[in-house]
Short mmCIF file of C-alpha atoms and ligand atoms in Angstrom, two decimals:
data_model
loop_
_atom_site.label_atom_id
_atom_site.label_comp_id
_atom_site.label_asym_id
_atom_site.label_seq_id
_atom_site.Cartn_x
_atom_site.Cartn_y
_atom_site.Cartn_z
CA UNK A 2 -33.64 54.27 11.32
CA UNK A 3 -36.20 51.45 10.40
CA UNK A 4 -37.11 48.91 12.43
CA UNK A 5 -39.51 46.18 11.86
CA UNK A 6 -41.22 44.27 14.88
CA UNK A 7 -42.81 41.11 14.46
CA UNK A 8 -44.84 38.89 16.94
CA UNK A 9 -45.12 35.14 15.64
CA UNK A 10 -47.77 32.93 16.47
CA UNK A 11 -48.62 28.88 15.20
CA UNK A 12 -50.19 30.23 12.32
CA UNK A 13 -50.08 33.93 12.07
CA UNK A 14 -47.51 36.86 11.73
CA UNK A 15 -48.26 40.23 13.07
CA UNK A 16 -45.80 43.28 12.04
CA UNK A 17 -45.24 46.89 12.37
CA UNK A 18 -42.53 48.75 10.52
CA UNK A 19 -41.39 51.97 12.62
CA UNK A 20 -39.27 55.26 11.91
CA UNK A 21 -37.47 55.35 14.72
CA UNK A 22 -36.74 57.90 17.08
CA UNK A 23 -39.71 59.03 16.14
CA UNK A 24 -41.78 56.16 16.34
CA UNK A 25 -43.74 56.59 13.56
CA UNK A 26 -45.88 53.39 11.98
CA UNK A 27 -44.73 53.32 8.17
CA UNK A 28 -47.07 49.99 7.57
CA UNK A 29 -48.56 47.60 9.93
CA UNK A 30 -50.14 44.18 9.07
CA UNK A 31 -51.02 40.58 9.63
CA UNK A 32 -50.63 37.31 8.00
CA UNK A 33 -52.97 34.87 9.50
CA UNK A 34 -54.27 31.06 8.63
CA UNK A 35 -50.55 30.32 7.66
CA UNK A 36 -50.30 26.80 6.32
CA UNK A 37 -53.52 27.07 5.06
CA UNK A 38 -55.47 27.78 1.67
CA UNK A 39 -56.65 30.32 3.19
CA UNK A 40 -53.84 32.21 4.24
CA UNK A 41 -54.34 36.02 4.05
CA UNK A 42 -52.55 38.90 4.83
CA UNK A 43 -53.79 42.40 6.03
CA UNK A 44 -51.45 45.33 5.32
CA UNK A 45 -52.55 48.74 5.74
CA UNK A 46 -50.42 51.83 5.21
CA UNK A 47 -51.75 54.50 7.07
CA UNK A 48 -55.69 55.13 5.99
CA UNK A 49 -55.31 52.69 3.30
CA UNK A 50 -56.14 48.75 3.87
CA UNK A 51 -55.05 45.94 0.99
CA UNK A 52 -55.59 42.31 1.71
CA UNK A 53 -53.77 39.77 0.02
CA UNK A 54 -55.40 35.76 -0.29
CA UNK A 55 -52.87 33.63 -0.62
CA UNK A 56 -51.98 29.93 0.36
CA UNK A 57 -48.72 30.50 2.80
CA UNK A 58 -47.31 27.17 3.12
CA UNK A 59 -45.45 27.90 6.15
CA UNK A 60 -43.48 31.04 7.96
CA UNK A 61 -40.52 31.97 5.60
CA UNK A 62 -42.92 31.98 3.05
CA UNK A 63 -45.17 34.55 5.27
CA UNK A 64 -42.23 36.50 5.83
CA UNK A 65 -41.01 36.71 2.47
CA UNK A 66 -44.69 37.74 1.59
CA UNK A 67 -44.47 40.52 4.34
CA UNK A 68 -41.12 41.44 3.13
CA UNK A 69 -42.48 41.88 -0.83
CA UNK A 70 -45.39 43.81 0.74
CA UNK A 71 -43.16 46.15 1.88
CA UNK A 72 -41.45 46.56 -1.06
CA UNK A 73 -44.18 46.52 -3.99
CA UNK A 74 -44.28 49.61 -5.61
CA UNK A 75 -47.71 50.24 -4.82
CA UNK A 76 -48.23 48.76 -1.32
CA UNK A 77 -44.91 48.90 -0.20
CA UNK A 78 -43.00 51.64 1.73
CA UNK A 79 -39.28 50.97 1.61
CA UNK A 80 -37.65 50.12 -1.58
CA UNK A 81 -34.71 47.98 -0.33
CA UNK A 82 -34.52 45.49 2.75
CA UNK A 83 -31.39 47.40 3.57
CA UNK A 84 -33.13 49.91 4.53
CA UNK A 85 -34.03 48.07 7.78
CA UNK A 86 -31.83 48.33 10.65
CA UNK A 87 -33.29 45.95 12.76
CA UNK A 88 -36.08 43.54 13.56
CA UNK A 89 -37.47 42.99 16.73
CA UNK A 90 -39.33 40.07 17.95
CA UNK A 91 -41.51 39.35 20.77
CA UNK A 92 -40.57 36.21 22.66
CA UNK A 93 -42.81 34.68 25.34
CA UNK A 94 -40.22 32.83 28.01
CA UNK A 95 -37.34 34.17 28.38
CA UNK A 96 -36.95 32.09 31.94
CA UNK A 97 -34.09 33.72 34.17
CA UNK A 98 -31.87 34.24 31.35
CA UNK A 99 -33.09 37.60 30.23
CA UNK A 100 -33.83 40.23 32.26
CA UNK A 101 -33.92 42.93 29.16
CA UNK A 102 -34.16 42.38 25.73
CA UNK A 103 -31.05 40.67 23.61
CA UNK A 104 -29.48 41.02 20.36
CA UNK A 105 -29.99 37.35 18.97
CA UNK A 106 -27.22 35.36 18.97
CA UNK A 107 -26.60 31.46 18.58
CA UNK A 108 -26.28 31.34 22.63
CA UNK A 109 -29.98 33.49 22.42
CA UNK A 110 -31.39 30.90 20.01
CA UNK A 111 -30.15 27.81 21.99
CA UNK A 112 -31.85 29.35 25.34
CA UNK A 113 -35.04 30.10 23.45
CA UNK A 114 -34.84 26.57 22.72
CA UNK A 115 -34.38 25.39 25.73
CA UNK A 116 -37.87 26.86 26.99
CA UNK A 117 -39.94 25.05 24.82
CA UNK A 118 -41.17 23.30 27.51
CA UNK A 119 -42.24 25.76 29.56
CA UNK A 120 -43.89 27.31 26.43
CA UNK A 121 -44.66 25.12 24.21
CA UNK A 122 -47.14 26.94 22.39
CA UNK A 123 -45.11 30.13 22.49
CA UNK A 124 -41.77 29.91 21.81
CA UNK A 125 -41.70 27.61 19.28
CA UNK A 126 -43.78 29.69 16.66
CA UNK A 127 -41.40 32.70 18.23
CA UNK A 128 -38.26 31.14 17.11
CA UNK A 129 -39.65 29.83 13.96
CA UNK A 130 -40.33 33.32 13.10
CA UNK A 131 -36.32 34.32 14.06
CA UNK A 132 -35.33 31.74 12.04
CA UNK A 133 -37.71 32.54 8.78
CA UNK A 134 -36.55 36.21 9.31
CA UNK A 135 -32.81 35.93 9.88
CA UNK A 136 -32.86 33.84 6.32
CA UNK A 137 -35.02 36.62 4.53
CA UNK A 138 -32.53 39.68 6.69
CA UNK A 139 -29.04 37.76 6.26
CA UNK A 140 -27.16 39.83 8.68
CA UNK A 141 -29.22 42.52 9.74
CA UNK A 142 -29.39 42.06 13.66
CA UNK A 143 -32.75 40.86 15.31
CA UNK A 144 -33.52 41.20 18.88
CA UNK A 145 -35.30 39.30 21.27
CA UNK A 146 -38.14 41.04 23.52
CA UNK A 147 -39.34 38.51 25.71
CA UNK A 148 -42.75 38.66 27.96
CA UNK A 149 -40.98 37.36 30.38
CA UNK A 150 -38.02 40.05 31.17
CA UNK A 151 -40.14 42.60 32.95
CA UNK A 152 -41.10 40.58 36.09
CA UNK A 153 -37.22 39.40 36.56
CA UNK A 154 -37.02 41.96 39.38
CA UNK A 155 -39.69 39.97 41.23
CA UNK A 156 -37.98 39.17 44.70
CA UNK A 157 -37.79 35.64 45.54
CA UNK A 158 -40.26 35.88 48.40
CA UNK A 159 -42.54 36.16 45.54
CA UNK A 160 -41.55 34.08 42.60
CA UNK A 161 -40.84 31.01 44.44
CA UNK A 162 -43.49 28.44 45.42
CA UNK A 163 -43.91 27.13 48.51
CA UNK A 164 -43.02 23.75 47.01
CA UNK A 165 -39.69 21.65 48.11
CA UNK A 166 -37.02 23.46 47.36
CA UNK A 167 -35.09 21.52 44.85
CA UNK A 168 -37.67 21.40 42.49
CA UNK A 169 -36.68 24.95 42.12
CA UNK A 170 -33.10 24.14 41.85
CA UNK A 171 -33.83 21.69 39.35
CA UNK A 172 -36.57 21.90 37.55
CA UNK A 173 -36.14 26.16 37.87
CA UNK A 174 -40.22 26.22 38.92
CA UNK A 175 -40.88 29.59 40.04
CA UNK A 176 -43.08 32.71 39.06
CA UNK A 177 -42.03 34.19 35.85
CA UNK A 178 -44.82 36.23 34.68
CA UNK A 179 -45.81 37.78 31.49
CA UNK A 180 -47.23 40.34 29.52
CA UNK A 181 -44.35 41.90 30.73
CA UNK A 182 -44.08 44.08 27.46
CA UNK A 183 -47.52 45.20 28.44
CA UNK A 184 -47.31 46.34 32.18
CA UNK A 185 -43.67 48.36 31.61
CA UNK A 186 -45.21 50.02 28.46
CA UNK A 187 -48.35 51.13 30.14
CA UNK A 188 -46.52 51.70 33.59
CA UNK A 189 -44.12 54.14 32.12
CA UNK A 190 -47.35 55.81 30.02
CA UNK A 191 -49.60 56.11 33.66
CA UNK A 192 -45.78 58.30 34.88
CA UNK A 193 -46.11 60.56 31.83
CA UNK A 194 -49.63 61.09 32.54
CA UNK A 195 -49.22 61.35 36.04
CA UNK A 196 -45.92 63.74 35.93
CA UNK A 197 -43.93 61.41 37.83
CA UNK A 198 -40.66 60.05 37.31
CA UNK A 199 -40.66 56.49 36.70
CA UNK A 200 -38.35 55.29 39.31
CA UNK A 201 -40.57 56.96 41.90
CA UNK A 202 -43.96 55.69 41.32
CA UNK A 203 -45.72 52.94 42.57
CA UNK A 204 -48.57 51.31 39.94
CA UNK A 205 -51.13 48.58 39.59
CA UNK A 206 -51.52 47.40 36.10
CA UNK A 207 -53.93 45.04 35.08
CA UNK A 208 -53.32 43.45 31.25
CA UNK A 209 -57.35 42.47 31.01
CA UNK A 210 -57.78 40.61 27.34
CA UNK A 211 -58.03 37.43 26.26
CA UNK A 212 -55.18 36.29 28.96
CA UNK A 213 -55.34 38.34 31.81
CA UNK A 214 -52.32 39.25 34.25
CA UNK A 215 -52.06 41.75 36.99
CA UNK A 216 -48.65 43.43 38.12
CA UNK A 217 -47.25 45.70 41.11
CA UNK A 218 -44.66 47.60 39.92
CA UNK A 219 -42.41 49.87 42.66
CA UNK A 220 -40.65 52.44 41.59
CA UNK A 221 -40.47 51.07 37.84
CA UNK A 222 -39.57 48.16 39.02
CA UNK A 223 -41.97 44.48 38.73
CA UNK A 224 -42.19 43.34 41.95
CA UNK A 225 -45.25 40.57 41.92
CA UNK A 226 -47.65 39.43 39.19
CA UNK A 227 -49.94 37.42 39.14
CA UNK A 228 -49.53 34.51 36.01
CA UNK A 229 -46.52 32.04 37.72
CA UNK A 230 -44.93 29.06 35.98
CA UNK A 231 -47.14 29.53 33.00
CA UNK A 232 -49.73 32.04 32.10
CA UNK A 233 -52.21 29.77 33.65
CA UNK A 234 -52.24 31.07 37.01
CA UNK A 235 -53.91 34.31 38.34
CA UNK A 236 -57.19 36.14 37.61
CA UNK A 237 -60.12 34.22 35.55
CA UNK A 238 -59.20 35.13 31.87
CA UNK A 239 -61.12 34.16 28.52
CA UNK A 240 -60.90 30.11 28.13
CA UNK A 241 -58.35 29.78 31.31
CA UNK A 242 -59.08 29.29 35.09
CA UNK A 243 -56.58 31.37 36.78
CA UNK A 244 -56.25 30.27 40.81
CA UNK A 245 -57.58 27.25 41.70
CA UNK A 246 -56.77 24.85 44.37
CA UNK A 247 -54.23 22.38 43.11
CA UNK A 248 -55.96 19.20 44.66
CA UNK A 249 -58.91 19.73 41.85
CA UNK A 250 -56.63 18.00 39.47
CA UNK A 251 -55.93 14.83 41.58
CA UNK A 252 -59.70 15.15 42.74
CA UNK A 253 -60.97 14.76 39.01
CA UNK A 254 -58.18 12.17 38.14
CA UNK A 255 -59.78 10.35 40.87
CA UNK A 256 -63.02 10.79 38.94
CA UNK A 257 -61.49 9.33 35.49
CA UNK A 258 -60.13 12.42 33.70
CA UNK A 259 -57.05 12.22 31.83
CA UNK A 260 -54.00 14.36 33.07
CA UNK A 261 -53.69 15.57 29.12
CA UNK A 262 -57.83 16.74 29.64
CA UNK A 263 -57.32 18.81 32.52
CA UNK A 264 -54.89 20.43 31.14
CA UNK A 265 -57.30 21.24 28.30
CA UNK A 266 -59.89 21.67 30.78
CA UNK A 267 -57.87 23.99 32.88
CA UNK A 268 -56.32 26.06 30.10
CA UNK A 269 -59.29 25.61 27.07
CA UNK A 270 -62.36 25.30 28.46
CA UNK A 271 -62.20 27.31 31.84
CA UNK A 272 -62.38 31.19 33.04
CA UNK A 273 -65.16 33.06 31.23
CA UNK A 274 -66.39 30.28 28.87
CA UNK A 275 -66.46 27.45 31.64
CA UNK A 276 -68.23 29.49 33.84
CA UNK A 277 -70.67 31.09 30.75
CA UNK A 278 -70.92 28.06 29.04
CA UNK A 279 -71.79 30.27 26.27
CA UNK A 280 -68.38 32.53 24.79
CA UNK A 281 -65.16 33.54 26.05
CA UNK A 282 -65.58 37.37 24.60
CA UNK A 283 -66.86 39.79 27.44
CA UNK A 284 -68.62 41.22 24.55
CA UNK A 285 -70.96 38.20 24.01
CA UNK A 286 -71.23 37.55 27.63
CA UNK A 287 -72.32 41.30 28.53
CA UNK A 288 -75.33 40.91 25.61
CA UNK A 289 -76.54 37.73 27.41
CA UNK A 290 -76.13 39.22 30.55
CA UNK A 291 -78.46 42.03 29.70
CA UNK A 292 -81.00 39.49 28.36
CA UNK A 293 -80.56 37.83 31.71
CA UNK A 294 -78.74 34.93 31.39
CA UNK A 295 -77.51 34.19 35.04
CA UNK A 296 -74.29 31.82 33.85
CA UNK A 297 -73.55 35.17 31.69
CA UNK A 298 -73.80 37.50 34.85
CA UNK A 299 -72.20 34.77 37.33
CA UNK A 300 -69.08 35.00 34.63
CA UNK A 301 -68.56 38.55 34.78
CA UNK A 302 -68.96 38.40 38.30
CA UNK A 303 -66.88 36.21 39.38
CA UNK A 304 -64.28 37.73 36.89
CA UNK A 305 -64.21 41.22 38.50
CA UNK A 306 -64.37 39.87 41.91
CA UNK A 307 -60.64 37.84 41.39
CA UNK A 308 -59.00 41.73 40.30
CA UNK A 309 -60.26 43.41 42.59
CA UNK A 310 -58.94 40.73 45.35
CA UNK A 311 -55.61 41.02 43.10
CA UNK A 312 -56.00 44.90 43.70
CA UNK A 313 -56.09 44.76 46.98
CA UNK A 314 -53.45 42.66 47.67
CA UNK A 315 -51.05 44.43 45.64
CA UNK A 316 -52.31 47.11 47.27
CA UNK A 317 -50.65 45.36 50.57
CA UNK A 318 -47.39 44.33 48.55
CA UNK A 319 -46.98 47.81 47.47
CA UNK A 320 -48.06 49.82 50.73
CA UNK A 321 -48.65 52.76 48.77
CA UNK A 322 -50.45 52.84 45.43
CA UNK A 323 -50.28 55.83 42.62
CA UNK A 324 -51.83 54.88 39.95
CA UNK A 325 -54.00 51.77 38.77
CA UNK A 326 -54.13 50.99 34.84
CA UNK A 327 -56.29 49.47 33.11
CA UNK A 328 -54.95 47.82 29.59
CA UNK A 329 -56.16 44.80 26.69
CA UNK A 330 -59.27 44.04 25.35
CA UNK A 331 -61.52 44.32 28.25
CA UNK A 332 -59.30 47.04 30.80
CA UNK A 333 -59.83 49.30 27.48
CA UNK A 334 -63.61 48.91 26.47
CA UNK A 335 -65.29 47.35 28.96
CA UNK A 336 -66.81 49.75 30.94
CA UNK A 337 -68.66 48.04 32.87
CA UNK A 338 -66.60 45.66 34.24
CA UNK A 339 -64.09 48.12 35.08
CA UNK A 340 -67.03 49.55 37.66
CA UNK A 341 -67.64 46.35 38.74
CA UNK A 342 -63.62 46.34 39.69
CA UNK A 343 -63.55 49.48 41.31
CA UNK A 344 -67.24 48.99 43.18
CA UNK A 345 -66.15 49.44 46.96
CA UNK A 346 -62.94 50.08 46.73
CA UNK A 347 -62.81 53.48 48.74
CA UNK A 348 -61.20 51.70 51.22
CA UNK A 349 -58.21 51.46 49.26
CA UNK A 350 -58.51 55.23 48.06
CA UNK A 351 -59.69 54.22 44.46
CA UNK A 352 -63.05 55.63 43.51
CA UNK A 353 -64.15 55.84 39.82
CA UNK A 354 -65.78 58.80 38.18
CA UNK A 355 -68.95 57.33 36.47
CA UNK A 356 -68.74 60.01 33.75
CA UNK A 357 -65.38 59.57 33.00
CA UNK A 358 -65.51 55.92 33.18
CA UNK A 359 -68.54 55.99 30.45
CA UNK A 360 -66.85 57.69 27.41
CA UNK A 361 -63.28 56.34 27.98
CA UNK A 362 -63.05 53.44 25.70
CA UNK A 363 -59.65 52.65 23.67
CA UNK A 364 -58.26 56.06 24.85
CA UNK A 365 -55.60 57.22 26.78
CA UNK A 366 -57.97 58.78 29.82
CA UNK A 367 -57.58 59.32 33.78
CA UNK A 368 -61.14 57.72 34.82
CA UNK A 369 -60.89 58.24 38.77
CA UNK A 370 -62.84 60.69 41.28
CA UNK A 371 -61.29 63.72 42.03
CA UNK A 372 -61.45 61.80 45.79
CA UNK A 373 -59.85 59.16 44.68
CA UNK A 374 -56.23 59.09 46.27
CA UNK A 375 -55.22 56.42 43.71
CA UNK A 376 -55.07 57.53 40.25
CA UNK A 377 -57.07 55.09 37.26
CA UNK A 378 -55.98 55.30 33.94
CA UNK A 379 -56.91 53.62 30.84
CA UNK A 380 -53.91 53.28 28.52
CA UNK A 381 -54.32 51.36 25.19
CA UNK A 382 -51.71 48.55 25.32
CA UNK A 383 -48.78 49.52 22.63
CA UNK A 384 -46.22 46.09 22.92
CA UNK A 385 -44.88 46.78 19.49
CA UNK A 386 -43.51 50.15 20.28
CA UNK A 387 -41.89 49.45 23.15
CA UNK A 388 -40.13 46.51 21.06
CA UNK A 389 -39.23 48.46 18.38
CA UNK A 390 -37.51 50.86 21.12
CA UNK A 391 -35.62 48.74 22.84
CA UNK A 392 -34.12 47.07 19.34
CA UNK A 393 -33.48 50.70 18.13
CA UNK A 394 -31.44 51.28 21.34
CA UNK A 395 -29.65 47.90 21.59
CA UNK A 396 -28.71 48.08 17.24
CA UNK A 397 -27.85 52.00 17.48
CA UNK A 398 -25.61 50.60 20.72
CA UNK A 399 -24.52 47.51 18.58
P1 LIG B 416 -55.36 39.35 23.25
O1 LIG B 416 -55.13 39.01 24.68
O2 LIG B 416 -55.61 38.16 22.38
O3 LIG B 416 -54.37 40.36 22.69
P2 LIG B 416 -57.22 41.54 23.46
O4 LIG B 416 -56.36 42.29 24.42
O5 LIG B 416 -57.48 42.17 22.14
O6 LIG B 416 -56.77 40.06 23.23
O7 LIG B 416 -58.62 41.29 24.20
C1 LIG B 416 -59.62 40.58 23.58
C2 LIG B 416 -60.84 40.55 24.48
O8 LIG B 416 -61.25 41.89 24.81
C3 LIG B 416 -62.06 39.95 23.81
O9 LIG B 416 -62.09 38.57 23.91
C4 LIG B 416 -63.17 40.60 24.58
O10 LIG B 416 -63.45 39.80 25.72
C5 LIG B 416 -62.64 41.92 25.04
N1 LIG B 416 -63.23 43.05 24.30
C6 LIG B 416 -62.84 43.56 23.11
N2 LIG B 416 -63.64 44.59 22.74
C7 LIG B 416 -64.56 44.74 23.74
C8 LIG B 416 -65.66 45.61 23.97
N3 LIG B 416 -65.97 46.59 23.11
N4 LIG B 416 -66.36 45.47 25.12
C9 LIG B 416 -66.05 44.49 26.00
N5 LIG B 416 -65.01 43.64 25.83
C10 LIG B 416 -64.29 43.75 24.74
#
């Protein structure tokens, strides 16, 4: 059975198109700078890379693009769109409607809708590309996988705010989390490795790329993460400030900032480039750490020093940790803020392996001390497998 997953941004369309059981990748690509002239698409089939420069005016044109990609005799790898069985999309907010993915339905659609607000630059392009798709696919079925659905099993003691408690009831602010795609894929990947049946074992996962999210999951199960209401909140990520104390905002409206420019401020211009001044990539900030640049190394600092709080007080949540994973951009390359992380951290039976640590990057590796009672993994991220699994399952069950 095929099944084609695609992730939809405001001006881009990523895509994967899998043999399932098996999940093999028959062709992967992605259309970016849609609504552009310079639109262009990247398809590659397994060694072999084609790009396409094209102006896409908008996302049914991308995904008809994709679509005769897929099917050109030379680039393609499926000769008729019937041979798809399903498409699955990711979907940021989900809110409490979903804990598991859905076959999309008008009911689905009109709840995606109806979290625009709480992701407005998310779900938006995510529905967009439903909509684009469902008039390319006719009546093949598509399926929701939202970011969202993962942390539904957080217990209220942890999603809810300390904040009156109607604006809960009506307003439905709470925790809601995301990346949740990420942390159950590379949670159920640290029980393989580990041996362990995924009900049983208890697992820190920390999502480090350009967002950054940290999750406890018991016995398979999300039970605390750290981004809340939106994927502000939490650990210091690439442009966004993670924790802060709330009364900053009122404190700088007092000083003449706009409401709209904090929010930039906050979301844009915060976390590793507000404190670096300089770049938002760990990559650049490493290279002018090195050189000595003191913002650089203050950044990357004060970046590690947030997870490994997060560590340890999931560590408390959870009472008894197996495994700690590290996933994205920065969990899978960067070695030497994973150190930094782990520095110290004997006293909550994690202790890194220097070695090990040092040639692990983008691999599937265990990178702890043979001490160490906690066992570190670093498991490349996979999002679009675990979508295309869970449509195969819900459209072979349809
Ligand atoms: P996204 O959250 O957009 O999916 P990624 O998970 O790909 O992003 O993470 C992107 C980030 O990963 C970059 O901004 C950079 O900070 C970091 N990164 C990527 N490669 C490296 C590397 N070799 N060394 C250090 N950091 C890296």
């Amino acid at each position: 059975m095929k099944i084609l997953v695609i992730n939809c941004g405001s001006s881009s369309i990523k895509y994967q198109l899998y043999e399932m059981p098996e999940k093999t990748v028959l062709a992967k690509g992605l259309l970016e700078k849609i609504a552009t002239a310079d639109s262009v698409l990247t398809h590659q089939v397994g060694e072999k890379k084609i790009s396409i420069k094209k102006a896409v005016k908008n996302h049914e044109e991308g995904m008809k693009l994709i679509v005769d990609t897929l099917l050109n005799n030379e680039s393609g790898v499926i000769k008729n769109i019937n041979e798809i069985s399903g498409i699955g999309h990711r979907v940021v907010h989900g809110g409490e409607s979903f804990p598991r993915s859905a076959i999309i339905t008008d009911e689905v659609v009109k709840i995606i809708e109806s979290y625009f607000d709480l992701a407005p630059l998310h779900n938006p392009p995510n529905l967009t590309g439903i909509k684009a798709s469902a008039s390319i696919f006719g009546s093949i079925p598509q399926v929701a996988a939202f970011d969202t659905a993962f942390h539904q099993t957080i217990p209220k003691v942890a999603y809810l705010y300390a904040l009156p408690y109607e604006i809960y009831e009506k307003y439905k602010v709470r925790r809601y989390g995301f990346h949740g795609t990420s942390h159950r894929y590379v949670a159920r990947r640290a029980c393989v490795l580990m041996n362990k049946d995924k009900d049983k074992a208890n697992i820190i996962t920390a999502h480090l790329g350009n967002g950054c999210s940290i999750t406890a999951v018991e016995k398979g199960k999300s039970v605390d993460t750290s981004m809340g209401l939106t994927p502000l909140e939490g650990l210091v990520m690439g442009t966004r400030s993670g924790d802060i104390d709330p009364a900053i905002i009122f404190y700088l409206e007092g000083k003449g900032y706009k409401i709209d420019d904090i929010n930039t401020l906050l979301n844009k211009k915060s976390g590793l480039i507000g404190v670096s001044g300089a770049s938002n990539d760990v990559r650049d900030i490493l290279e002018l750490a090195n050189k000595g640049n003191e913002r650089a190394k203050l950044a990357i600092d004060i970046f590690c020093y947030r997870v490994k709080k997060y560590i340890g007080a999931y560590t408390a949540v959870l009472g008894r940790v197996d495994a700690l994973v590290f996933t994205g951009g920065i969990g899978e390359n960067a070695i030497t803020l994973r150190w930094k992380i782990c520095e110290n951290l004997t006293g909550v039976g994690i202790e890194l392996d220097k070695e090990k640590n040092d040639k692990t990057i983008k691999t599937e590796a265990k990178i702890s001390s043979i001490n160490s009672k906690v066992d570190v993994f670093v498991i490349p991220t996979n999002e679009e497998v675990r979508i295309a699994v869970d449509t195969y399952e819900l459209v072979k069950s349809s």
